[in-house]
PDB file of C-alpha atoms in Angstrom:
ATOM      1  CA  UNK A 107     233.324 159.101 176.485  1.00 36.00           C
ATOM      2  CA  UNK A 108     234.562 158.665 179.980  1.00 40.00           C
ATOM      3  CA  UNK A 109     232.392 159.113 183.068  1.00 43.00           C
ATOM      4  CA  UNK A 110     234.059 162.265 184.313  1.00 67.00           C
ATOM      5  CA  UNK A 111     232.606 163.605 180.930  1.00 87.00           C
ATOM      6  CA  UNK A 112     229.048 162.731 181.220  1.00 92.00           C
ATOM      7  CA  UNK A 113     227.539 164.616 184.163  1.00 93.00           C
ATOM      8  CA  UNK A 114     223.489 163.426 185.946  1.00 94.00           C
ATOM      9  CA  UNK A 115     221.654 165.604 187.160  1.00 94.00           C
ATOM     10  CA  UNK A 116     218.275 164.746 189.455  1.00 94.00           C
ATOM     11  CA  UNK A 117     216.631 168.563 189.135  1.00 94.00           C
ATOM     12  CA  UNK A 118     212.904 168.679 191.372  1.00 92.00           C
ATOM     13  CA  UNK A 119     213.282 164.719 190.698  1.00 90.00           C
ATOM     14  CA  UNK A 120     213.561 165.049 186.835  1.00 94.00           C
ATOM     15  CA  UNK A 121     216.124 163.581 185.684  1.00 95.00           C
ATOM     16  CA  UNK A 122     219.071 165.232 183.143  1.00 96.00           C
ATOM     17  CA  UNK A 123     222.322 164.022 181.130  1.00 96.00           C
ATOM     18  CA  UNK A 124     224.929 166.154 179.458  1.00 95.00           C
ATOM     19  CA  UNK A 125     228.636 167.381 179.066  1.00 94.00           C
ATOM     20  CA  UNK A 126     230.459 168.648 182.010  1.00 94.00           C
ATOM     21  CA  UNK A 127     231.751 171.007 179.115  1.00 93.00           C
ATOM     22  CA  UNK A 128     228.146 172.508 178.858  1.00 94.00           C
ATOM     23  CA  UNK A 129     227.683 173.005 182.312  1.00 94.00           C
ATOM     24  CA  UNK A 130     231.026 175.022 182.343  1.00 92.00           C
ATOM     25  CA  UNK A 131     230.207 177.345 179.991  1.00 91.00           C
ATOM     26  CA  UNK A 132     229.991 179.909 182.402  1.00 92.00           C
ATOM     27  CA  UNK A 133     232.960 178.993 185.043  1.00 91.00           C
ATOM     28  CA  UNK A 134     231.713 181.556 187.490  1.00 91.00           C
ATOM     29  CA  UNK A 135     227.952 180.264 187.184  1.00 93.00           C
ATOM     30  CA  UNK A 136     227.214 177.895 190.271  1.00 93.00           C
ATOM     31  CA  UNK A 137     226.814 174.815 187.648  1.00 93.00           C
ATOM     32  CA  UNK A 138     230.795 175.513 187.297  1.00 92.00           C
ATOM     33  CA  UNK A 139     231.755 175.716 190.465  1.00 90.00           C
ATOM     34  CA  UNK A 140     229.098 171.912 191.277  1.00 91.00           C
ATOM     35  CA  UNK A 141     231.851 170.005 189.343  1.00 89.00           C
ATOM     36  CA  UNK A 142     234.636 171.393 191.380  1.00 82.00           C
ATOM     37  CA  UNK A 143     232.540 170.398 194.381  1.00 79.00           C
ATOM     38  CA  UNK A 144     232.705 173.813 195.555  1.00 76.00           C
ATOM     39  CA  UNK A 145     228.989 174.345 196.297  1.00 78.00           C
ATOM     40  CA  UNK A 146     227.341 172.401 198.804  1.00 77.00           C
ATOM     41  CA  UNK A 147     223.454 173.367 197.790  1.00 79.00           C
ATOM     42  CA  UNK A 148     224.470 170.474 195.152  1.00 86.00           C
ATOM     43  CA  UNK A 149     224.212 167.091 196.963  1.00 83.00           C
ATOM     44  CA  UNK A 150     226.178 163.881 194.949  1.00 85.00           C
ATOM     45  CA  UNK A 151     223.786 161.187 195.375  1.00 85.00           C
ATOM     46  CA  UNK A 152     224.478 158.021 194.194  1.00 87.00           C
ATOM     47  CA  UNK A 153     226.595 159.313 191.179  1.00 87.00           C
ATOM     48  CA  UNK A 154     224.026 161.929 190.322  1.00 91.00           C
ATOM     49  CA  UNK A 155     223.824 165.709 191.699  1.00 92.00           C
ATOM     50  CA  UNK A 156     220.472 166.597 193.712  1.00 92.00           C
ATOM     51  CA  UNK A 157     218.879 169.995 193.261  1.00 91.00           C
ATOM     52  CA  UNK A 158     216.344 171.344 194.738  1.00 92.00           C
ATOM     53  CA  UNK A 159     214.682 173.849 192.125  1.00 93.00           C
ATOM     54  CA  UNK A 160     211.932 173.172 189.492  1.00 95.00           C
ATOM     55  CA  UNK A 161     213.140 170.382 186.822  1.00 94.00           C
ATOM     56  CA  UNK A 162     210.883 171.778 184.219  1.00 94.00           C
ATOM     57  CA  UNK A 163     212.302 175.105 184.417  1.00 95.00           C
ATOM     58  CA  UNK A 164     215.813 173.751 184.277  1.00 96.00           C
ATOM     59  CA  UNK A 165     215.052 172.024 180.723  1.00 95.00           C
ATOM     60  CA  UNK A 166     215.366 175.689 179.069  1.00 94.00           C
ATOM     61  CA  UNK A 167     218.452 176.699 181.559  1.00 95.00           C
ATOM     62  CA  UNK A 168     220.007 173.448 180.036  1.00 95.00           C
ATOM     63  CA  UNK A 169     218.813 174.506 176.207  1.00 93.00           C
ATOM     64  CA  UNK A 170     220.543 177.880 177.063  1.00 93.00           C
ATOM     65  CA  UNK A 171     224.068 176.349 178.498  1.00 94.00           C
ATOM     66  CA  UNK A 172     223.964 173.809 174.745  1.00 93.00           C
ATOM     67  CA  UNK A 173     223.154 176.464 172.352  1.00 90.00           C
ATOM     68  CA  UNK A 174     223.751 180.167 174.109  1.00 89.00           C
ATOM     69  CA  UNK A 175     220.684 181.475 172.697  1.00 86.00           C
ATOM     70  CA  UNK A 176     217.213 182.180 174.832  1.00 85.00           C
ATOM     71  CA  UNK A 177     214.606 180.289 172.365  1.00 81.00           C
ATOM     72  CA  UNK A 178     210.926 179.760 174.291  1.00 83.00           C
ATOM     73  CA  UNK A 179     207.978 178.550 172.906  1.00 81.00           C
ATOM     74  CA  UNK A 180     205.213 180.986 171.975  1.00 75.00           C
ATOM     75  CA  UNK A 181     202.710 180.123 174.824  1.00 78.00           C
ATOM     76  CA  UNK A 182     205.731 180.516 177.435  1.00 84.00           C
ATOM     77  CA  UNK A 183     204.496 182.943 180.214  1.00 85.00           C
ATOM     78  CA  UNK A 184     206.958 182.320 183.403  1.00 89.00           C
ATOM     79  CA  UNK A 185     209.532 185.003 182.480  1.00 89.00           C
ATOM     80  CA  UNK A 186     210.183 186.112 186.225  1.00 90.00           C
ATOM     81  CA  UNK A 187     210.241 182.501 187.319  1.00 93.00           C
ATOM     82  CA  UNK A 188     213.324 181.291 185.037  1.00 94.00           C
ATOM     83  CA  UNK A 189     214.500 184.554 185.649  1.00 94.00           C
ATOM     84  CA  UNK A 190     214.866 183.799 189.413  1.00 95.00           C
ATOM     85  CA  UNK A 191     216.553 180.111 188.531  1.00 96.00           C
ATOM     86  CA  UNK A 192     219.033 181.738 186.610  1.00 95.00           C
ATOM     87  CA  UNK A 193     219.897 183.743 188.838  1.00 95.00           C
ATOM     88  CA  UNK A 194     219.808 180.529 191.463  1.00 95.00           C
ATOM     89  CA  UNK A 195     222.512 179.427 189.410  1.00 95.00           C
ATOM     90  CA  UNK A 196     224.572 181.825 188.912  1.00 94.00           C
ATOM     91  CA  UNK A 197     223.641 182.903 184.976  1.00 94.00           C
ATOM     92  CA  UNK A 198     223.636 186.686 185.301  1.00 90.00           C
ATOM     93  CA  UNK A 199     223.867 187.183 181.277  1.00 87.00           C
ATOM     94  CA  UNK A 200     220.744 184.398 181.139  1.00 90.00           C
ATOM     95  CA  UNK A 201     218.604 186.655 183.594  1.00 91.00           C
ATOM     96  CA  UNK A 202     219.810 190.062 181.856  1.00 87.00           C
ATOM     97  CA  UNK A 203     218.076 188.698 178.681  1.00 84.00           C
ATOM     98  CA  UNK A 204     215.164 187.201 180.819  1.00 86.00           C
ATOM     99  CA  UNK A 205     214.764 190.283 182.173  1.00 84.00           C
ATOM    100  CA  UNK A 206     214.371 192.411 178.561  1.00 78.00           C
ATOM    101  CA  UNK A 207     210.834 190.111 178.254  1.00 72.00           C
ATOM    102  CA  UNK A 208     209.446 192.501 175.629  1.00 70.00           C
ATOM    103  CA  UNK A 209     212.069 190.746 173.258  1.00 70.00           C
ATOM    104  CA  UNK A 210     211.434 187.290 173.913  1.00 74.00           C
ATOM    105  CA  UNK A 211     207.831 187.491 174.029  1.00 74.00           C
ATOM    106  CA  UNK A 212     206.082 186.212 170.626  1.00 75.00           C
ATOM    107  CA  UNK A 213     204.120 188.859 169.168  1.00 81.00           C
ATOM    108  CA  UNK A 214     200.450 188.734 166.865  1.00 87.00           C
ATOM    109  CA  UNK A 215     201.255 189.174 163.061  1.00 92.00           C
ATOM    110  CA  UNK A 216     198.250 190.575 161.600  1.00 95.00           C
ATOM    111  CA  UNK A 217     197.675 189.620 157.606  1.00 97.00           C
ATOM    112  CA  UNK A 218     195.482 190.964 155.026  1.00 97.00           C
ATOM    113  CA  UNK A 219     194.469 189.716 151.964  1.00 97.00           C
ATOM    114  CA  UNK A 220     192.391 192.036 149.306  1.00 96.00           C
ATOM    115  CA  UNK A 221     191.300 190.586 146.376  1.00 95.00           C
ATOM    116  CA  UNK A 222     189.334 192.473 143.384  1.00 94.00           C
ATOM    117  CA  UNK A 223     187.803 190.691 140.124  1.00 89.00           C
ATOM    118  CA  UNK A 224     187.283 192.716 136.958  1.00 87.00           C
ATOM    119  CA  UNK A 225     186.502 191.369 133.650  1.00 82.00           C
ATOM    120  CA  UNK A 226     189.135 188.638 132.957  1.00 87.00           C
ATOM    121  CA  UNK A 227     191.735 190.736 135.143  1.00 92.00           C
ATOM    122  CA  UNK A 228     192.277 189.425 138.910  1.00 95.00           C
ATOM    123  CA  UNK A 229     194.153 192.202 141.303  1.00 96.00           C
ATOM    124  CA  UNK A 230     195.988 190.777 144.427  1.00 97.00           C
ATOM    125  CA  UNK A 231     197.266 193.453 147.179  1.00 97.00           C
ATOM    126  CA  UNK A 232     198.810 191.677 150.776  1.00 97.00           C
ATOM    127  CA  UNK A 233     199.256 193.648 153.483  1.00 97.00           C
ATOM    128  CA  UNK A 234     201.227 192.213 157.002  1.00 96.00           C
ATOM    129  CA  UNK A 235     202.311 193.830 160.318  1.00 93.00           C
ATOM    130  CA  UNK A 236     205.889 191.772 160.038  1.00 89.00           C
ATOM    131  CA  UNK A 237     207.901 193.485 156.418  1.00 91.00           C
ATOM    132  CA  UNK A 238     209.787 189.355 156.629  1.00 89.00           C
ATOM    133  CA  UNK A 239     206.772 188.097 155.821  1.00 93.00           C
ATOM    134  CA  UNK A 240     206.220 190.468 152.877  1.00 95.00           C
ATOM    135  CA  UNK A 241     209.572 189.771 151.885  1.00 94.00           C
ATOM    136  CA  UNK A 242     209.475 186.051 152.181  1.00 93.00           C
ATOM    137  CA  UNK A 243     205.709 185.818 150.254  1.00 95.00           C
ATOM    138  CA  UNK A 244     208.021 188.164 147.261  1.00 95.00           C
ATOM    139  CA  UNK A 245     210.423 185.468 147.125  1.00 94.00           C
ATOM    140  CA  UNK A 246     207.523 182.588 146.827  1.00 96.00           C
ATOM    141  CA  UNK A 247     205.218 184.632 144.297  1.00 97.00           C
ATOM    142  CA  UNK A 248     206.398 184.545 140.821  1.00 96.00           C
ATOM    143  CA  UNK A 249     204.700 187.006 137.816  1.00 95.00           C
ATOM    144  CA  UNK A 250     204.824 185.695 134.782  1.00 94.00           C
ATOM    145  CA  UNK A 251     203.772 187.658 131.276  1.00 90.00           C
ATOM    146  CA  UNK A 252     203.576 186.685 127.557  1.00 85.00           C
ATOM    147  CA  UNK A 253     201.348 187.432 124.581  1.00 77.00           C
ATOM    148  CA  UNK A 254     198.736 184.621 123.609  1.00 66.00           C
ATOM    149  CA  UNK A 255     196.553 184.155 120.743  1.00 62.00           C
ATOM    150  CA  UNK A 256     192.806 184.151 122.015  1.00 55.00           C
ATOM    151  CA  UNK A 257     193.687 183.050 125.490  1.00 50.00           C
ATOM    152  CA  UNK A 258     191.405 183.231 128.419  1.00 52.00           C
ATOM    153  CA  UNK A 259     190.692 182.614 131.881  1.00 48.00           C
ATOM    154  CA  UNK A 260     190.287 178.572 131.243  1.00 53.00           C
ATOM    155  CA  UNK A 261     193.188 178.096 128.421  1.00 54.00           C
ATOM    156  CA  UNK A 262     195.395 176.372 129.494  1.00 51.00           C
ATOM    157  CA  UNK A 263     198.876 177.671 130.137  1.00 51.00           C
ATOM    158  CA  UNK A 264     200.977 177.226 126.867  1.00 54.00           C
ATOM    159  CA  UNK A 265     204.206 175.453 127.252  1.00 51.00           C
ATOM    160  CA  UNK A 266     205.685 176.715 124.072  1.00 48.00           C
ATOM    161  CA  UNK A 267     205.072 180.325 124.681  1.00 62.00           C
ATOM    162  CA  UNK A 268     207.749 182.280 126.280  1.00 78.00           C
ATOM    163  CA  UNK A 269     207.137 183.782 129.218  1.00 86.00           C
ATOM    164  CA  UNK A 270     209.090 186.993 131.252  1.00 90.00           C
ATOM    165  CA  UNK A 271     208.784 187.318 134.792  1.00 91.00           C
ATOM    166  CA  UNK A 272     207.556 190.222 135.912  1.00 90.00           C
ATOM    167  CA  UNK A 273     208.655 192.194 139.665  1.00 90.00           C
ATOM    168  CA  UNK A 274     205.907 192.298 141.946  1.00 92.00           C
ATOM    169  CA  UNK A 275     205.204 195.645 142.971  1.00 94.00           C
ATOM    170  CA  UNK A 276     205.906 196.808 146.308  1.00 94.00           C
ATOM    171  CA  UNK A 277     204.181 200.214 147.647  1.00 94.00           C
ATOM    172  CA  UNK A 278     205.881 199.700 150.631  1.00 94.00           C
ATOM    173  CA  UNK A 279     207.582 196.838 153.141  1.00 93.00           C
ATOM    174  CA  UNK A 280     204.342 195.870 154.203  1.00 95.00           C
ATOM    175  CA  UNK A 281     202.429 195.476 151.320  1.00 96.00           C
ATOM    176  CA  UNK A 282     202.643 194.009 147.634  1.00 97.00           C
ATOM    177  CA  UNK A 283     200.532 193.985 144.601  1.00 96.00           C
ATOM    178  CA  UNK A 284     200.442 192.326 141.576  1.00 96.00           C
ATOM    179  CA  UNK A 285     197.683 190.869 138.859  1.00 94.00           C
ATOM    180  CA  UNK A 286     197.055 187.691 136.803  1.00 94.00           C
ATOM    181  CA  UNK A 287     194.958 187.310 133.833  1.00 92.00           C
ATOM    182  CA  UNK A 288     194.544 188.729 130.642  1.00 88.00           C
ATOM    183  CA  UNK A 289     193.504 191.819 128.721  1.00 80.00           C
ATOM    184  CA  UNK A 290     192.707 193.059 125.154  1.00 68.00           C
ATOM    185  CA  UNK A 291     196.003 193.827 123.129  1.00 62.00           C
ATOM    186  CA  UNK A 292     195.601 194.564 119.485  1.00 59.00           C
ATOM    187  CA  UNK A 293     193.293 191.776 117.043  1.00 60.00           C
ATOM    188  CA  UNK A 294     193.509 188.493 118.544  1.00 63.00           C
ATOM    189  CA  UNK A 295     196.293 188.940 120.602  1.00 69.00           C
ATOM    190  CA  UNK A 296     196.133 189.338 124.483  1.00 77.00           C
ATOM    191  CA  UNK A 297     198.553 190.203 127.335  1.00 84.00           C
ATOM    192  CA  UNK A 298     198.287 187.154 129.699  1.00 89.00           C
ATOM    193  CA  UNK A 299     199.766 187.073 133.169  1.00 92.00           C
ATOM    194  CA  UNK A 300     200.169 183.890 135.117  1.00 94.00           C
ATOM    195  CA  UNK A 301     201.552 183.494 138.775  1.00 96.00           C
ATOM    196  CA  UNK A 302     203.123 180.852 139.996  1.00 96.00           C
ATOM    197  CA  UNK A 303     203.417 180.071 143.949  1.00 96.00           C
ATOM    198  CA  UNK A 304     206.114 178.325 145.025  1.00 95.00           C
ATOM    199  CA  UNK A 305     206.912 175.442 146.169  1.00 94.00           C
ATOM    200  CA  UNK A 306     204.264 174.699 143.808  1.00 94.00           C
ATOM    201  CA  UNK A 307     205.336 174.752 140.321  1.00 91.00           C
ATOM    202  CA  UNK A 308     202.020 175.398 138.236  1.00 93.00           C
ATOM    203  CA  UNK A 309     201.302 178.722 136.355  1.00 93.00           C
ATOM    204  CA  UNK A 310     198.263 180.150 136.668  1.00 94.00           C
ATOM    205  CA  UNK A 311     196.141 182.764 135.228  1.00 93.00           C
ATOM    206  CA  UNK A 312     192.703 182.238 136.576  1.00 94.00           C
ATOM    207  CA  UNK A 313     192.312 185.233 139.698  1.00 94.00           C
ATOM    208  CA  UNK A 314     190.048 182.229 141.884  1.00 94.00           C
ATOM    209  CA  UNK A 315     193.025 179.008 141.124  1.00 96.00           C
ATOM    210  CA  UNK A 316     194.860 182.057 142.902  1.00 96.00           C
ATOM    211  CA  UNK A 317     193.808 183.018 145.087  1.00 96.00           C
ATOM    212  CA  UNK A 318     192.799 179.375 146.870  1.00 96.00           C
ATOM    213  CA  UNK A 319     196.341 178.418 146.764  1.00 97.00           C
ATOM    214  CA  UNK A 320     197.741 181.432 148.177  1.00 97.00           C
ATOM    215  CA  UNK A 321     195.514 181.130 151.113  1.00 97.00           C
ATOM    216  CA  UNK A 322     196.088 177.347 151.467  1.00 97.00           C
ATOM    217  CA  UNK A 323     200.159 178.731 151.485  1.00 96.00           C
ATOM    218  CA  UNK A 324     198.821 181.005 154.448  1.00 96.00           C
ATOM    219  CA  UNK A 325     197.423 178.154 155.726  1.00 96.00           C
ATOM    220  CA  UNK A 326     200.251 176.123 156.170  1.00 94.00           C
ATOM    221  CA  UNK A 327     202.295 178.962 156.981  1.00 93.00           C
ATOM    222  CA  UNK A 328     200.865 178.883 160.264  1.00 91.00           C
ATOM    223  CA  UNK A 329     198.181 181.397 159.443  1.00 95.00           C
ATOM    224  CA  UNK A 330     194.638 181.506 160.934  1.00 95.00           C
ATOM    225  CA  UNK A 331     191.553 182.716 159.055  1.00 97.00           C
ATOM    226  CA  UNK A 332     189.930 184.931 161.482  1.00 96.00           C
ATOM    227  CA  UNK A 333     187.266 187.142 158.855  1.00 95.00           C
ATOM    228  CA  UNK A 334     186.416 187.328 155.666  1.00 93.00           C
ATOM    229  CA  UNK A 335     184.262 190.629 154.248  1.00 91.00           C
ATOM    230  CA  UNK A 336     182.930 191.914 150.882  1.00 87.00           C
ATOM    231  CA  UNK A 337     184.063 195.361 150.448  1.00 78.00           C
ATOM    232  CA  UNK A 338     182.345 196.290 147.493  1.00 66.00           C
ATOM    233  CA  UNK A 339     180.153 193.882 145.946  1.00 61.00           C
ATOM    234  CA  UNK A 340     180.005 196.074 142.433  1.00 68.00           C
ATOM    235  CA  UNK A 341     183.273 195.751 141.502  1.00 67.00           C
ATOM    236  CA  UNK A 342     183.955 192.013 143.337  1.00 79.00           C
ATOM    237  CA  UNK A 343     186.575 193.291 146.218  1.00 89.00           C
ATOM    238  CA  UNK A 344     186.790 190.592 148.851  1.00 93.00           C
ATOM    239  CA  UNK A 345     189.453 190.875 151.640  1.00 95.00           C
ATOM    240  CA  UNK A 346     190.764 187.828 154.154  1.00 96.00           C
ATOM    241  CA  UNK A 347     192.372 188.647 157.186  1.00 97.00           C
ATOM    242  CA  UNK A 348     194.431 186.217 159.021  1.00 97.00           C
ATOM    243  CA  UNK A 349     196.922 185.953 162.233  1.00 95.00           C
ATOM    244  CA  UNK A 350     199.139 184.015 163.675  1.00 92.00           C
ATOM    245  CA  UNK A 351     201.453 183.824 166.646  1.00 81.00           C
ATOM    246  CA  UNK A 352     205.365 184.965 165.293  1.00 75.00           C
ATOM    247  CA  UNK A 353     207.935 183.396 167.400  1.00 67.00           C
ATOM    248  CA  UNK A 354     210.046 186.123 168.858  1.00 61.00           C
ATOM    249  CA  UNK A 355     213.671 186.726 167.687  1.00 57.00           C
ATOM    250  CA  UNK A 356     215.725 184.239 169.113  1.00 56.00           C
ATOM    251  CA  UNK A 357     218.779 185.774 171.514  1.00 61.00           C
ATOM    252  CA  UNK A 358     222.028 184.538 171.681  1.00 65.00           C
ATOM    253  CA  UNK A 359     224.859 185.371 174.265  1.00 61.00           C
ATOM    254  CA  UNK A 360     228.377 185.717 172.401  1.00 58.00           C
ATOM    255  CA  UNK A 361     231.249 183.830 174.465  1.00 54.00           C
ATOM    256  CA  UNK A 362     234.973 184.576 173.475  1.00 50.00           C
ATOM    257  CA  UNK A 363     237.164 182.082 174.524  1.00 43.00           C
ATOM    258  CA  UNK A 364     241.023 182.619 174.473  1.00 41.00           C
ATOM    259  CA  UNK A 365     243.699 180.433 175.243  1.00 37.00           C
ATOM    260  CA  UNK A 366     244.761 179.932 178.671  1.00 36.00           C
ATOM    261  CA  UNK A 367     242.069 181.751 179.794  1.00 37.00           C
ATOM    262  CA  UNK A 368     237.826 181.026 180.486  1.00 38.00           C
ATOM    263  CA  UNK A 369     235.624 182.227 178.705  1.00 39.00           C
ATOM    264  CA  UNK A 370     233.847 185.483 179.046  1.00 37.00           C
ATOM    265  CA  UNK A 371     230.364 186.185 178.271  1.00 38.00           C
ATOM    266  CA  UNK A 372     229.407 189.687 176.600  1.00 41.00           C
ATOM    267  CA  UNK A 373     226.787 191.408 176.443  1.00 34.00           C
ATOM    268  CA  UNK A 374     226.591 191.362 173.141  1.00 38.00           C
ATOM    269  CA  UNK A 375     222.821 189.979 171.738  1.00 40.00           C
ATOM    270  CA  UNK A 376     222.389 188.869 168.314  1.00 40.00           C
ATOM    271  CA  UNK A 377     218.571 188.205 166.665  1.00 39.00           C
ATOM    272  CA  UNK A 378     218.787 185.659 164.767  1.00 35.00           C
ATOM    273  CA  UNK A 379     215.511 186.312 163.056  1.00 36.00           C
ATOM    274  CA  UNK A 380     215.043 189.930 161.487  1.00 35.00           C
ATOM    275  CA  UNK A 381     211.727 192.440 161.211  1.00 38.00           C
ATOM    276  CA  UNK A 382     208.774 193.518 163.050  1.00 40.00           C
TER     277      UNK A 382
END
């Protein structure tokens, strides 16, 4: 790589490296128009451009220029601050979408858990504020159902039975349900469901082995136990609600480049997560 390819930049004294090709994204942006040495508020020092403005700042201006999407971290807060540096530098699609915060602010996903014991049945119904949640726990949670021969809640699962997965039920796209354990079908014979929780690979049909590994998959979902409650103590109903901070949809700017020509930013913003 030659040297007119790698550009230094000395940013509130922190110090950068990259492409001149990423700082040209935008050829009307100020960044552009430094390489061309067409804008004397950047000083060439020594082989490396001096800028005045907040270095810190300038690490998610550079993040922008590389990937063309707005991506913060959840306990970001200084919106109207890179706002006002993209603006310094001449990024008026950057400080459009810095300016629409309520889209790139992370927001609270709120989780519920309700769980209800009866007999040797075990009744599982998940409720979330964010439907890709929902839809991603469907896609984890497995139902499995098969007719056994005296089985109960300790038998272990039989290997030689076969089993048929079962569709979890879905009242809506916030909430599931579905059941594990077994019930009375006709002599010896039961109906015995088993659930499986990806990625781990066991079937079970106890309701507790249940529900302890889907709240350890909460768990390292980035989930936070915040209460746990007895909601009727009769019939066994416990609920666990949990939270967590959901990153917010990341934005990306959409640049068209055609031959002979620079390229154009639109206005065009694509999430590249989906659901609320």
């Amino acid at each position: 790589m030659s040297s007119r390819e790698v550009v230094i930049l000395s940013v509130g004294g922190v110090r950068f490296v990259t492409r001149a090709s990423t700082l040209q994204q935008f050829p009307e942006s100020r960044l552009a128009r430094m390489l061309n040495d067409e804008d004397r508020e950047f000083k060439l020092v020594n082989g490396e451009f001096f800028v005045d403005r907040d270095g810190v700042l300038f690490s998610y201006i550079l993040d922008f220029l590389r990937t063309l999407q707005v991506s913060l971290p959840t306990d970001f807060t200084d919106y109207q601050r890179l706002q006002r540096e993209a603006e310094f530098y001449g990024l008026c699609h950057l400080a459009d979408l810095l300016n629409q915060e309520h889209l790139l602010k992370p927001r609270l996903e709120i989780l519920e858990v309700c769980f209800s014991l009866q007999e040797m049945q075990a009744f599982f119904r998940i409720f979330c504020s964010c439907s890709t949640t929902i839809e991603s726990l469907a896609e984890q949670i497995i139902v499995f159902t098969g007719q056994q021969s005296g089985q109960g809640w300790n038998s272990p699962f039989p290997s030689q039975t076969l089993l048929i997965p079962l569709p979890l039920e879905r009242p809506s796209h916030h909430d599931m349900f579905f059941q594990c354990g077994t019930e009375y079908s006709a002599g010896d014979q039961f109906v015995a469901r088993y659930v499986s929780i990806k990625p781990d690979n066991r079937k079970l049909i106890n309701g507790t082995n249940v529900l302890g590994l889907l709240l350890d998959t909460l768990l390292r979902d980035g989930f936070r136990l915040i209460s746990t409650r007895t909601v009727a103590s009769e019939e066994k109903v416990e609920c666990y609600s949990f939270e967590r901070m959901k990153r917010a949809a990341g934005l990306t700017i959409m640049v068209n480049q055609t031959p002979g020509t620079s390229a154009v930013a639109q206005a065009k913003r694509s999430q590249v997560q989906k659901g609320t």
